[in-house]
């Protein structure tokens, strides 16, 4: 039976013999060994060598990024209908100004999107999506590395030509058969996110046997698809896809078990910012007011070793991280 290893991630002074998580400052001495039938705790030094390698090896510097501290991916939606900021940055000039503001606030990556993938969102034609994102990417050249948030190969290709360096595919290479080829040919970084179903219908009745293990297996499969297409593991970032075909309980199970995804040997990205379950649990209806809940989830993800956080509230997250890092050393 397949075994999964979830490191019990710790921070602060590292005891002798502890294993380093992903070449960073966090460490672990114990892991939860999980199968689909049972769970138990085992000492890190009893792990099989391939699991140790996957959990401990330093991650590839996608587009030259360093994971010495958690990275912030600032969300820049050039869309009329995104769930929390739709319409605010729909014209290129406003989007470029917002991008510059996010960099000043501490964004390490700008994630430019021209199609909302919120639940019930409708698909946008490629040429419309390209017209929304290309002027924004061109206008932000040199400000920060740009990722293009798209499921479509044609949009990704146009975005790479305009200066983007990372493709953020919320379908994890399942929507457009040409996507892996575009990422490979463009030498781009690639975010493989897990989603179940299409945005239009994904929240109707999401179902899993074991959400943590099912998402792990799906991401592992799509990382293999990317590698078969010639994309180096060092260029890949994985993301469990909070809110994409997931109930609140699914989201919470993924966040609690997040460190399992380090077993994939890639940087882990988490995008929970302002999402519905945060509104539900914190009792805040307006998405743009869900800052405190978003920060709590962001810090929880960092404590489990997430290397990249995709957030709307960059300045607030940067400040919260400064304190988290100061307190935890
Ligand atoms: N979430 C959204 C969009 N893209 N990409 C990654 N890698 N991970 C995420 O969790 C993720 C994502 C949805 O959020 P948002 O962009 O704010 O809204 P919308 O899809 O309505 O534009």
mmCIF file of C-alpha atoms and ligand atoms in Angstrom:
data_model
loop_
_atom_site.group_PDB
_atom_site.id
_atom_site.type_symbol
_atom_site.label_atom_id
_atom_site.label_comp_id
_atom_site.label_asym_id
_atom_site.label_seq_id
_atom_site.Cartn_x
_atom_site.Cartn_y
_atom_site.Cartn_z
ATOM 1 C CA UNK A 1 0.000 0.000 0.000
ATOM 2 C CA UNK A 2 1.314 3.445 -0.933
ATOM 3 C CA UNK A 3 2.810 5.387 1.973
ATOM 4 C CA UNK A 4 2.670 9.162 2.312
ATOM 5 C CA UNK A 5 4.843 11.158 4.684
ATOM 6 C CA UNK A 6 3.643 14.323 6.357
ATOM 7 C CA UNK A 7 6.509 16.049 8.188
ATOM 8 C CA UNK A 8 5.615 17.611 11.556
ATOM 9 C CA UNK A 9 7.216 20.928 10.714
ATOM 10 C CA UNK A 10 8.911 22.963 13.428
ATOM 11 C CA UNK A 11 10.712 26.282 13.611
ATOM 12 C CA UNK A 12 13.305 27.870 15.903
ATOM 13 C CA UNK A 13 16.479 26.216 17.183
ATOM 14 C CA UNK A 14 17.123 23.039 15.203
ATOM 15 C CA UNK A 15 18.110 20.051 17.358
ATOM 16 C CA UNK A 16 20.989 17.814 16.262
ATOM 17 C CA UNK A 17 19.791 15.128 13.883
ATOM 18 C CA UNK A 18 16.667 17.037 12.756
ATOM 19 C CA UNK A 19 16.047 17.057 9.009
ATOM 20 C CA UNK A 20 15.853 20.365 7.155
ATOM 21 C CA UNK A 21 12.598 20.978 5.301
ATOM 22 C CA UNK A 22 13.187 21.776 1.622
ATOM 23 C CA UNK A 23 16.609 23.302 2.258
ATOM 24 C CA UNK A 24 15.076 26.111 4.325
ATOM 25 C CA UNK A 25 14.974 27.245 7.956
ATOM 26 C CA UNK A 26 12.220 24.871 9.116
ATOM 27 C CA UNK A 27 12.908 21.321 10.258
ATOM 28 C CA UNK A 28 11.342 18.097 11.462
ATOM 29 C CA UNK A 29 12.246 15.111 13.590
ATOM 30 C CA UNK A 30 8.990 13.184 13.131
ATOM 31 C CA UNK A 31 6.612 12.454 10.305
ATOM 32 C CA UNK A 32 3.118 11.130 10.137
ATOM 33 C CA UNK A 33 3.173 8.046 7.943
ATOM 34 C CA UNK A 34 -0.188 7.814 6.225
ATOM 35 C CA UNK A 35 -1.766 5.076 4.140
ATOM 36 C CA UNK A 36 -5.375 4.848 3.022
ATOM 37 C CA UNK A 37 -5.912 2.406 5.893
ATOM 38 C CA UNK A 38 -3.902 3.775 8.823
ATOM 39 C CA UNK A 39 -1.756 6.539 10.278
ATOM 40 C CA UNK A 40 1.177 6.428 12.656
ATOM 41 C CA UNK A 41 4.055 8.616 13.752
ATOM 42 C CA UNK A 42 7.578 7.596 12.830
ATOM 43 C CA UNK A 43 10.987 9.126 13.501
ATOM 44 C CA UNK A 44 12.392 11.110 10.570
ATOM 45 C CA UNK A 45 15.562 9.004 10.606
ATOM 46 C CA UNK A 46 13.464 5.914 9.839
ATOM 47 C CA UNK A 47 12.241 7.363 6.499
ATOM 48 C CA UNK A 48 13.136 5.690 3.205
ATOM 49 C CA UNK A 49 15.928 7.592 1.398
ATOM 50 C CA UNK A 50 13.710 8.748 -1.497
ATOM 51 C CA UNK A 51 11.261 10.358 0.969
ATOM 52 C CA UNK A 52 14.132 12.096 2.773
ATOM 53 C CA UNK A 53 15.425 13.440 -0.541
ATOM 54 C CA UNK A 54 12.014 14.761 -1.611
ATOM 55 C CA UNK A 55 11.302 16.401 1.753
ATOM 56 C CA UNK A 56 14.712 17.916 2.394
ATOM 57 C CA UNK A 57 16.296 18.918 -0.926
ATOM 58 C CA UNK A 58 16.512 22.653 -1.669
ATOM 59 C CA UNK A 59 13.846 23.732 -4.171
ATOM 60 C CA UNK A 60 14.546 24.921 -7.693
ATOM 61 C CA UNK A 61 14.874 28.693 -8.036
ATOM 62 C CA UNK A 62 11.916 29.195 -10.388
ATOM 63 C CA UNK A 63 12.714 32.378 -12.365
ATOM 64 C CA UNK A 64 15.630 33.039 -10.010
ATOM 65 C CA UNK A 65 13.390 33.314 -6.932
ATOM 66 C CA UNK A 66 14.901 32.471 -3.550
ATOM 67 C CA UNK A 67 12.889 30.785 -0.800
ATOM 68 C CA UNK A 68 15.025 32.172 2.017
ATOM 69 C CA UNK A 69 11.813 33.857 3.225
ATOM 70 C CA UNK A 70 8.183 33.197 2.239
ATOM 71 C CA UNK A 71 7.376 34.779 -1.119
ATOM 72 C CA UNK A 72 4.259 36.783 -1.790
ATOM 73 C CA UNK A 73 2.457 36.466 -5.088
ATOM 74 C CA UNK A 74 0.318 39.587 -5.428
ATOM 75 C CA UNK A 75 -3.029 39.056 -7.135
ATOM 76 C CA UNK A 76 -3.762 41.318 -10.077
ATOM 77 C CA UNK A 77 -7.079 40.493 -11.696
ATOM 78 C CA UNK A 78 -7.621 42.366 -14.965
ATOM 79 C CA UNK A 79 -11.173 41.046 -15.029
ATOM 80 C CA UNK A 80 -14.644 42.544 -14.717
ATOM 81 C CA UNK A 81 -15.948 39.709 -12.515
ATOM 82 C CA UNK A 82 -13.371 38.336 -10.037
ATOM 83 C CA UNK A 83 -14.921 37.484 -6.687
ATOM 84 C CA UNK A 84 -13.212 40.112 -4.568
ATOM 85 C CA UNK A 85 -11.713 42.752 -6.849
ATOM 86 C CA UNK A 86 -13.592 42.267 -10.133
ATOM 87 C CA UNK A 87 -13.877 45.447 -12.191
ATOM 88 C CA UNK A 88 -11.416 47.460 -10.109
ATOM 89 C CA UNK A 89 -8.454 46.846 -12.411
ATOM 90 C CA UNK A 90 -10.214 45.972 -15.637
ATOM 91 C CA UNK A 91 -8.521 48.734 -17.631
ATOM 92 C CA UNK A 92 -4.808 48.338 -18.288
ATOM 93 C CA UNK A 93 -3.728 51.637 -16.758
ATOM 94 C CA UNK A 94 -5.464 50.907 -13.428
ATOM 95 C CA UNK A 95 -4.083 47.351 -13.426
ATOM 96 C CA UNK A 96 -0.507 48.546 -14.064
ATOM 97 C CA UNK A 97 -0.788 51.117 -11.263
ATOM 98 C CA UNK A 98 -2.138 48.406 -8.950
ATOM 99 C CA UNK A 99 0.745 46.103 -9.925
ATOM 100 C CA UNK A 100 3.284 48.783 -9.057
ATOM 101 C CA UNK A 101 1.502 49.363 -5.758
ATOM 102 C CA UNK A 102 1.697 45.621 -4.963
ATOM 103 C CA UNK A 103 5.452 45.586 -5.657
ATOM 104 C CA UNK A 104 5.969 48.595 -3.369
ATOM 105 C CA UNK A 105 3.933 46.764 -0.723
ATOM 106 C CA UNK A 106 6.272 43.758 -0.934
ATOM 107 C CA UNK A 107 5.041 41.452 -3.706
ATOM 108 C CA UNK A 108 7.768 39.147 -5.065
ATOM 109 C CA UNK A 109 5.654 37.943 -7.998
ATOM 110 C CA UNK A 110 2.681 39.567 -9.733
ATOM 111 C CA UNK A 111 -0.033 37.109 -10.768
ATOM 112 C CA UNK A 112 -1.891 38.647 -13.693
ATOM 113 C CA UNK A 113 -5.213 37.070 -14.610
ATOM 114 C CA UNK A 114 -7.752 37.882 -17.320
ATOM 115 C CA UNK A 115 -10.337 35.211 -16.544
ATOM 116 C CA UNK A 116 -12.122 34.745 -13.245
ATOM 117 C CA UNK A 117 -12.138 31.141 -12.040
ATOM 118 C CA UNK A 118 -14.365 31.787 -9.037
ATOM 119 C CA UNK A 119 -17.227 29.306 -8.616
ATOM 120 C CA UNK A 120 -19.849 29.779 -11.390
ATOM 121 C CA UNK A 121 -17.559 32.007 -13.484
ATOM 122 C CA UNK A 122 -18.038 31.774 -17.241
ATOM 123 C CA UNK A 123 -15.188 30.912 -19.605
ATOM 124 C CA UNK A 124 -13.619 33.830 -21.489
ATOM 125 C CA UNK A 125 -12.472 33.504 -25.149
ATOM 126 C CA UNK A 126 -8.677 33.416 -25.601
ATOM 127 C CA UNK A 127 -8.451 36.621 -27.665
ATOM 128 C CA UNK A 128 -10.451 38.531 -25.052
ATOM 129 C CA UNK A 129 -8.259 37.157 -22.254
ATOM 130 C CA UNK A 130 -5.091 38.055 -24.213
ATOM 131 C CA UNK A 131 -6.376 41.599 -24.810
ATOM 132 C CA UNK A 132 -6.925 41.966 -21.045
ATOM 133 C CA UNK A 133 -3.544 40.679 -19.826
ATOM 134 C CA UNK A 134 -0.890 41.514 -22.460
ATOM 135 C CA UNK A 135 -0.914 45.333 -22.042
ATOM 136 C CA UNK A 136 -0.739 44.865 -18.259
ATOM 137 C CA UNK A 137 2.230 42.481 -18.459
ATOM 138 C CA UNK A 138 4.017 44.796 -20.898
ATOM 139 C CA UNK A 139 3.387 47.761 -18.619
ATOM 140 C CA UNK A 140 4.843 45.910 -15.635
ATOM 141 C CA UNK A 141 8.052 44.774 -17.353
ATOM 142 C CA UNK A 142 10.944 45.002 -14.900
ATOM 143 C CA UNK A 143 8.737 45.701 -11.868
ATOM 144 C CA UNK A 144 8.677 42.077 -10.624
ATOM 145 C CA UNK A 145 8.546 38.569 -12.076
ATOM 146 C CA UNK A 146 5.086 38.070 -13.573
ATOM 147 C CA UNK A 147 2.999 34.915 -13.587
ATOM 148 C CA UNK A 148 0.074 34.526 -15.944
ATOM 149 C CA UNK A 149 -3.000 33.022 -14.305
ATOM 150 C CA UNK A 150 -4.571 31.104 -17.178
ATOM 151 C CA UNK A 151 -5.722 27.657 -18.233
ATOM 152 C CA UNK A 152 -5.211 28.377 -21.926
ATOM 153 C CA UNK A 153 -2.027 27.706 -23.888
ATOM 154 C CA UNK A 154 -2.646 30.571 -26.357
ATOM 155 C CA UNK A 155 -2.995 33.053 -23.506
ATOM 156 C CA UNK A 156 0.090 31.662 -21.754
ATOM 157 C CA UNK A 157 2.109 31.943 -24.968
ATOM 158 C CA UNK A 158 1.066 35.567 -25.544
ATOM 159 C CA UNK A 159 1.808 36.376 -21.907
ATOM 160 C CA UNK A 160 5.294 34.802 -22.063
ATOM 161 C CA UNK A 161 6.006 36.798 -25.240
ATOM 162 C CA UNK A 162 4.907 39.957 -23.376
ATOM 163 C CA UNK A 163 7.333 39.266 -20.491
ATOM 164 C CA UNK A 164 5.702 36.818 -18.060
ATOM 165 C CA UNK A 165 8.050 34.128 -16.709
ATOM 166 C CA UNK A 166 5.680 31.769 -14.880
ATOM 167 C CA UNK A 167 2.468 30.061 -15.982
ATOM 168 C CA UNK A 168 -0.081 29.648 -13.192
ATOM 169 C CA UNK A 169 -2.468 26.997 -14.474
ATOM 170 C CA UNK A 170 -5.384 26.429 -12.094
ATOM 171 C CA UNK A 171 -6.331 23.337 -14.091
ATOM 172 C CA UNK A 172 -2.880 21.809 -13.484
ATOM 173 C CA UNK A 173 -2.368 20.933 -17.174
ATOM 174 C CA UNK A 174 -5.783 19.280 -17.526
ATOM 175 C CA UNK A 175 -7.632 21.987 -19.477
ATOM 176 C CA UNK A 176 -5.470 22.591 -22.555
ATOM 177 C CA UNK A 177 -3.357 19.820 -24.066
ATOM 178 C CA UNK A 178 -0.916 22.404 -25.488
ATOM 179 C CA UNK A 179 -0.097 24.006 -22.144
ATOM 180 C CA UNK A 180 2.857 21.788 -21.161
ATOM 181 C CA UNK A 181 4.453 22.368 -24.574
ATOM 182 C CA UNK A 182 4.111 26.132 -24.234
ATOM 183 C CA UNK A 183 5.650 26.062 -20.740
ATOM 184 C CA UNK A 184 8.540 23.878 -21.954
ATOM 185 C CA UNK A 185 9.225 25.880 -25.140
ATOM 186 C CA UNK A 186 9.074 29.162 -23.238
ATOM 187 C CA UNK A 187 11.410 27.942 -20.469
ATOM 188 C CA UNK A 188 8.762 29.150 -18.035
ATOM 189 C CA UNK A 189 8.090 28.298 -14.420
ATOM 190 C CA UNK A 190 4.848 26.374 -13.989
ATOM 191 C CA UNK A 191 2.357 26.356 -11.130
ATOM 192 C CA UNK A 192 0.423 23.096 -11.146
ATOM 193 C CA UNK A 193 -2.721 23.669 -9.121
ATOM 194 C CA UNK A 194 -5.269 21.002 -8.240
ATOM 195 C CA UNK A 195 -8.896 21.539 -9.101
ATOM 196 C CA UNK A 196 -11.820 19.176 -9.331
ATOM 197 C CA UNK A 197 -14.216 19.996 -12.174
ATOM 198 C CA UNK A 198 -14.679 23.261 -14.048
ATOM 199 C CA UNK A 199 -15.204 26.649 -12.342
ATOM 200 C CA UNK A 200 -18.779 26.814 -13.653
ATOM 201 C CA UNK A 201 -19.836 23.699 -11.745
ATOM 202 C CA UNK A 202 -16.982 22.708 -9.394
ATOM 203 C CA UNK A 203 -18.732 23.661 -6.139
ATOM 204 C CA UNK A 204 -21.890 21.631 -6.802
ATOM 205 C CA UNK A 205 -20.908 18.424 -5.014
ATOM 206 C CA UNK A 206 -17.155 18.037 -4.660
ATOM 207 C CA UNK A 207 -16.241 14.529 -3.476
ATOM 208 C CA UNK A 208 -13.082 12.741 -2.407
ATOM 209 C CA UNK A 209 -12.149 9.427 -0.808
ATOM 210 C CA UNK A 210 -9.480 11.147 1.278
ATOM 211 C CA UNK A 211 -9.073 14.729 0.142
ATOM 212 C CA UNK A 212 -5.444 15.117 1.293
ATOM 213 C CA UNK A 213 -4.265 11.927 -0.389
ATOM 214 C CA UNK A 214 -6.431 12.347 -3.497
ATOM 215 C CA UNK A 215 -5.089 15.866 -4.087
ATOM 216 C CA UNK A 216 -1.540 14.609 -3.437
ATOM 217 C CA UNK A 217 -1.948 11.799 -5.988
ATOM 218 C CA UNK A 218 -3.479 14.153 -8.563
ATOM 219 C CA UNK A 219 -0.645 16.674 -8.190
ATOM 220 C CA UNK A 220 1.932 13.891 -8.359
ATOM 221 C CA UNK A 221 0.328 12.677 -11.589
ATOM 222 C CA UNK A 222 0.345 16.151 -13.142
ATOM 223 C CA UNK A 223 3.964 16.782 -12.090
ATOM 224 C CA UNK A 224 4.785 13.557 -13.970
ATOM 225 C CA UNK A 225 2.831 14.814 -17.007
ATOM 226 C CA UNK A 226 4.879 18.036 -16.931
ATOM 227 C CA UNK A 227 8.152 16.140 -16.589
ATOM 228 C CA UNK A 228 7.195 13.817 -19.455
ATOM 229 C CA UNK A 229 6.758 16.960 -21.561
ATOM 230 C CA UNK A 230 10.351 17.904 -20.751
ATOM 231 C CA UNK A 231 9.682 20.445 -17.982
ATOM 232 C CA UNK A 232 12.307 20.193 -15.236
ATOM 233 C CA UNK A 233 11.087 19.537 -11.698
ATOM 234 C CA UNK A 234 13.052 22.670 -10.711
ATOM 235 C CA UNK A 235 10.604 24.743 -12.791
ATOM 236 C CA UNK A 236 7.493 23.361 -11.083
ATOM 237 C CA UNK A 237 5.505 24.744 -8.141
ATOM 238 C CA UNK A 238 2.573 22.786 -6.665
ATOM 239 C CA UNK A 239 -0.652 24.143 -5.176
ATOM 240 C CA UNK A 240 -3.488 22.145 -3.537
ATOM 241 C CA UNK A 241 -6.051 24.590 -4.981
ATOM 242 C CA UNK A 242 -7.982 25.865 -1.982
ATOM 243 C CA UNK A 243 -11.647 26.367 -2.946
ATOM 244 C CA UNK A 244 -11.431 24.684 -6.341
ATOM 245 C CA UNK A 245 -13.958 21.869 -6.142
ATOM 246 C CA UNK A 246 -13.670 21.750 -2.354
ATOM 247 C CA UNK A 247 -16.041 22.210 0.554
ATOM 248 C CA UNK A 248 -14.993 24.065 3.675
ATOM 249 C CA UNK A 249 -14.056 20.747 5.318
ATOM 250 C CA UNK A 250 -11.944 19.813 2.304
ATOM 251 C CA UNK A 251 -10.145 23.180 2.479
ATOM 252 C CA UNK A 252 -9.475 22.734 6.185
ATOM 253 C CA UNK A 253 -8.193 19.172 5.739
ATOM 254 C CA UNK A 254 -5.777 20.415 3.053
ATOM 255 C CA UNK A 255 -4.546 23.288 5.200
ATOM 256 C CA UNK A 256 -4.089 21.065 8.275
ATOM 257 C CA UNK A 257 -2.192 18.465 6.299
ATOM 258 C CA UNK A 258 -0.392 20.951 4.038
ATOM 259 C CA UNK A 259 3.155 19.811 4.800
ATOM 260 C CA UNK A 260 2.457 16.479 3.085
ATOM 261 C CA UNK A 261 2.842 18.283 -0.259
ATOM 262 C CA UNK A 262 6.563 18.836 0.390
ATOM 263 C CA UNK A 263 6.842 15.155 -0.465
ATOM 264 C CA UNK A 264 6.365 16.166 -4.106
ATOM 265 C CA UNK A 265 9.799 17.823 -4.025
ATOM 266 C CA UNK A 266 8.571 21.197 -5.352
ATOM 267 C CA UNK A 267 7.866 24.571 -3.735
ATOM 268 C CA UNK A 268 4.346 24.685 -2.279
ATOM 269 C CA UNK A 269 2.039 27.607 -3.085
ATOM 270 C CA UNK A 270 -1.155 28.369 -1.158
ATOM 271 C CA UNK A 271 -3.934 30.643 -2.375
ATOM 272 C CA UNK A 272 -6.547 31.047 0.335
ATOM 273 C CA UNK A 273 -6.780 34.842 0.352
ATOM 274 C CA UNK A 274 -10.313 36.176 0.959
ATOM 275 C CA UNK A 275 -11.924 32.878 -0.040
ATOM 276 C CA UNK A 276 -15.436 31.934 0.999
ATOM 277 C CA UNK A 277 -14.542 29.567 3.869
ATOM 278 C CA UNK A 278 -12.622 32.438 5.486
ATOM 279 C CA UNK A 279 -15.763 34.579 5.275
ATOM 280 C CA UNK A 280 -17.836 31.751 6.714
ATOM 281 C CA UNK A 281 -15.511 30.973 9.641
ATOM 282 C CA UNK A 282 -14.721 34.583 10.536
ATOM 283 C CA UNK A 283 -18.241 35.845 9.975
ATOM 284 C CA UNK A 284 -17.164 38.450 7.411
ATOM 285 C CA UNK A 285 -19.340 38.629 4.332
ATOM 286 C CA UNK A 286 -17.529 41.184 2.126
ATOM 287 C CA UNK A 287 -14.504 39.469 0.484
ATOM 288 C CA UNK A 288 -12.345 42.620 0.668
ATOM 289 C CA UNK A 289 -12.882 42.721 4.453
ATOM 290 C CA UNK A 290 -11.624 39.163 5.062
ATOM 291 C CA UNK A 291 -8.098 40.361 5.847
ATOM 292 C CA UNK A 292 -7.630 38.974 9.381
ATOM 293 C CA UNK A 293 -8.875 35.531 8.426
ATOM 294 C CA UNK A 294 -6.673 35.540 5.337
ATOM 295 C CA UNK A 295 -3.646 36.462 7.471
ATOM 296 C CA UNK A 296 -4.363 33.693 9.963
ATOM 297 C CA UNK A 297 -4.484 31.131 7.180
ATOM 298 C CA UNK A 298 -1.351 32.584 5.532
ATOM 299 C CA UNK A 299 0.669 32.295 8.753
ATOM 300 C CA UNK A 300 -0.615 28.759 9.301
ATOM 301 C CA UNK A 301 0.578 27.837 5.804
ATOM 302 C CA UNK A 302 4.006 29.386 6.400
ATOM 303 C CA UNK A 303 4.316 27.432 9.656
ATOM 304 C CA UNK A 304 3.926 24.286 7.555
ATOM 305 C CA UNK A 305 6.656 25.443 5.196
ATOM 306 C CA UNK A 306 4.632 26.885 2.296
ATOM 307 C CA UNK A 307 7.143 28.783 0.172
ATOM 308 C CA UNK A 308 4.700 31.035 -1.731
ATOM 309 C CA UNK A 309 1.462 32.726 -0.664
ATOM 310 C CA UNK A 310 -0.931 34.081 -3.293
ATOM 311 C CA UNK A 311 -2.600 37.085 -1.665
ATOM 312 C CA UNK A 312 -4.675 40.191 -2.322
ATOM 313 C CA UNK A 313 -3.504 42.055 0.793
ATOM 314 C CA UNK A 314 0.239 42.155 0.177
ATOM 315 C CA UNK A 315 1.212 44.927 2.627
ATOM 316 C CA UNK A 316 -0.766 43.370 5.475
ATOM 317 C CA UNK A 317 0.645 39.898 4.796
ATOM 318 C CA UNK A 318 4.204 41.239 4.630
ATOM 319 C CA UNK A 319 3.742 42.944 8.028
ATOM 320 C CA UNK A 320 2.234 39.835 9.615
ATOM 321 C CA UNK A 321 5.103 37.728 8.252
ATOM 322 C CA UNK A 322 7.689 40.129 9.669
ATOM 323 C CA UNK A 323 6.273 39.501 13.133
ATOM 324 C CA UNK A 324 5.892 35.759 12.624
ATOM 325 C CA UNK A 325 9.522 35.524 11.548
ATOM 326 C CA UNK A 326 10.728 37.720 14.429
ATOM 327 C CA UNK A 327 8.894 35.630 17.004
ATOM 328 C CA UNK A 328 9.793 32.237 15.565
ATOM 329 C CA UNK A 329 13.366 33.076 14.655
HETATM 330 N N1 LIG B 1 -7.135 31.049 -6.757
HETATM 331 C C1 LIG B 1 -7.760 31.843 -7.653
HETATM 332 C C2 LIG B 1 -7.180 32.110 -8.891
HETATM 333 N N2 LIG B 1 -5.973 31.602 -9.218
HETATM 334 N N3 LIG B 1 -4.084 30.310 -8.650
HETATM 335 C C3 LIG B 1 -3.436 29.516 -7.781
HETATM 336 N N4 LIG B 1 -2.236 28.997 -8.110
HETATM 337 N N5 LIG B 1 -3.973 29.200 -6.557
HETATM 338 C C4 LIG B 1 -5.182 29.677 -6.153
HETATM 339 O O1 LIG B 1 -5.634 29.321 -5.048
HETATM 340 C C5 LIG B 1 -5.915 30.525 -7.070
HETATM 341 C C6 LIG B 1 -5.319 30.822 -8.336
HETATM 342 C C7 LIG B 1 -9.094 32.437 -7.313
HETATM 343 O O2 LIG B 1 -8.931 33.679 -6.685
HETATM 344 P P1 LIG B 1 -8.984 35.133 -7.397
HETATM 345 O O3 LIG B 1 -7.958 35.302 -8.462
HETATM 346 O O4 LIG B 1 -8.877 36.139 -6.309
HETATM 347 O O5 LIG B 1 -10.434 35.225 -7.989
HETATM 348 P P2 LIG B 1 -11.014 35.017 -9.447
HETATM 349 O O6 LIG B 1 -10.726 33.625 -9.878
HETATM 350 O O7 LIG B 1 -12.473 35.292 -9.249
HETATM 351 O O8 LIG B 1 -10.338 35.997 -10.378
#
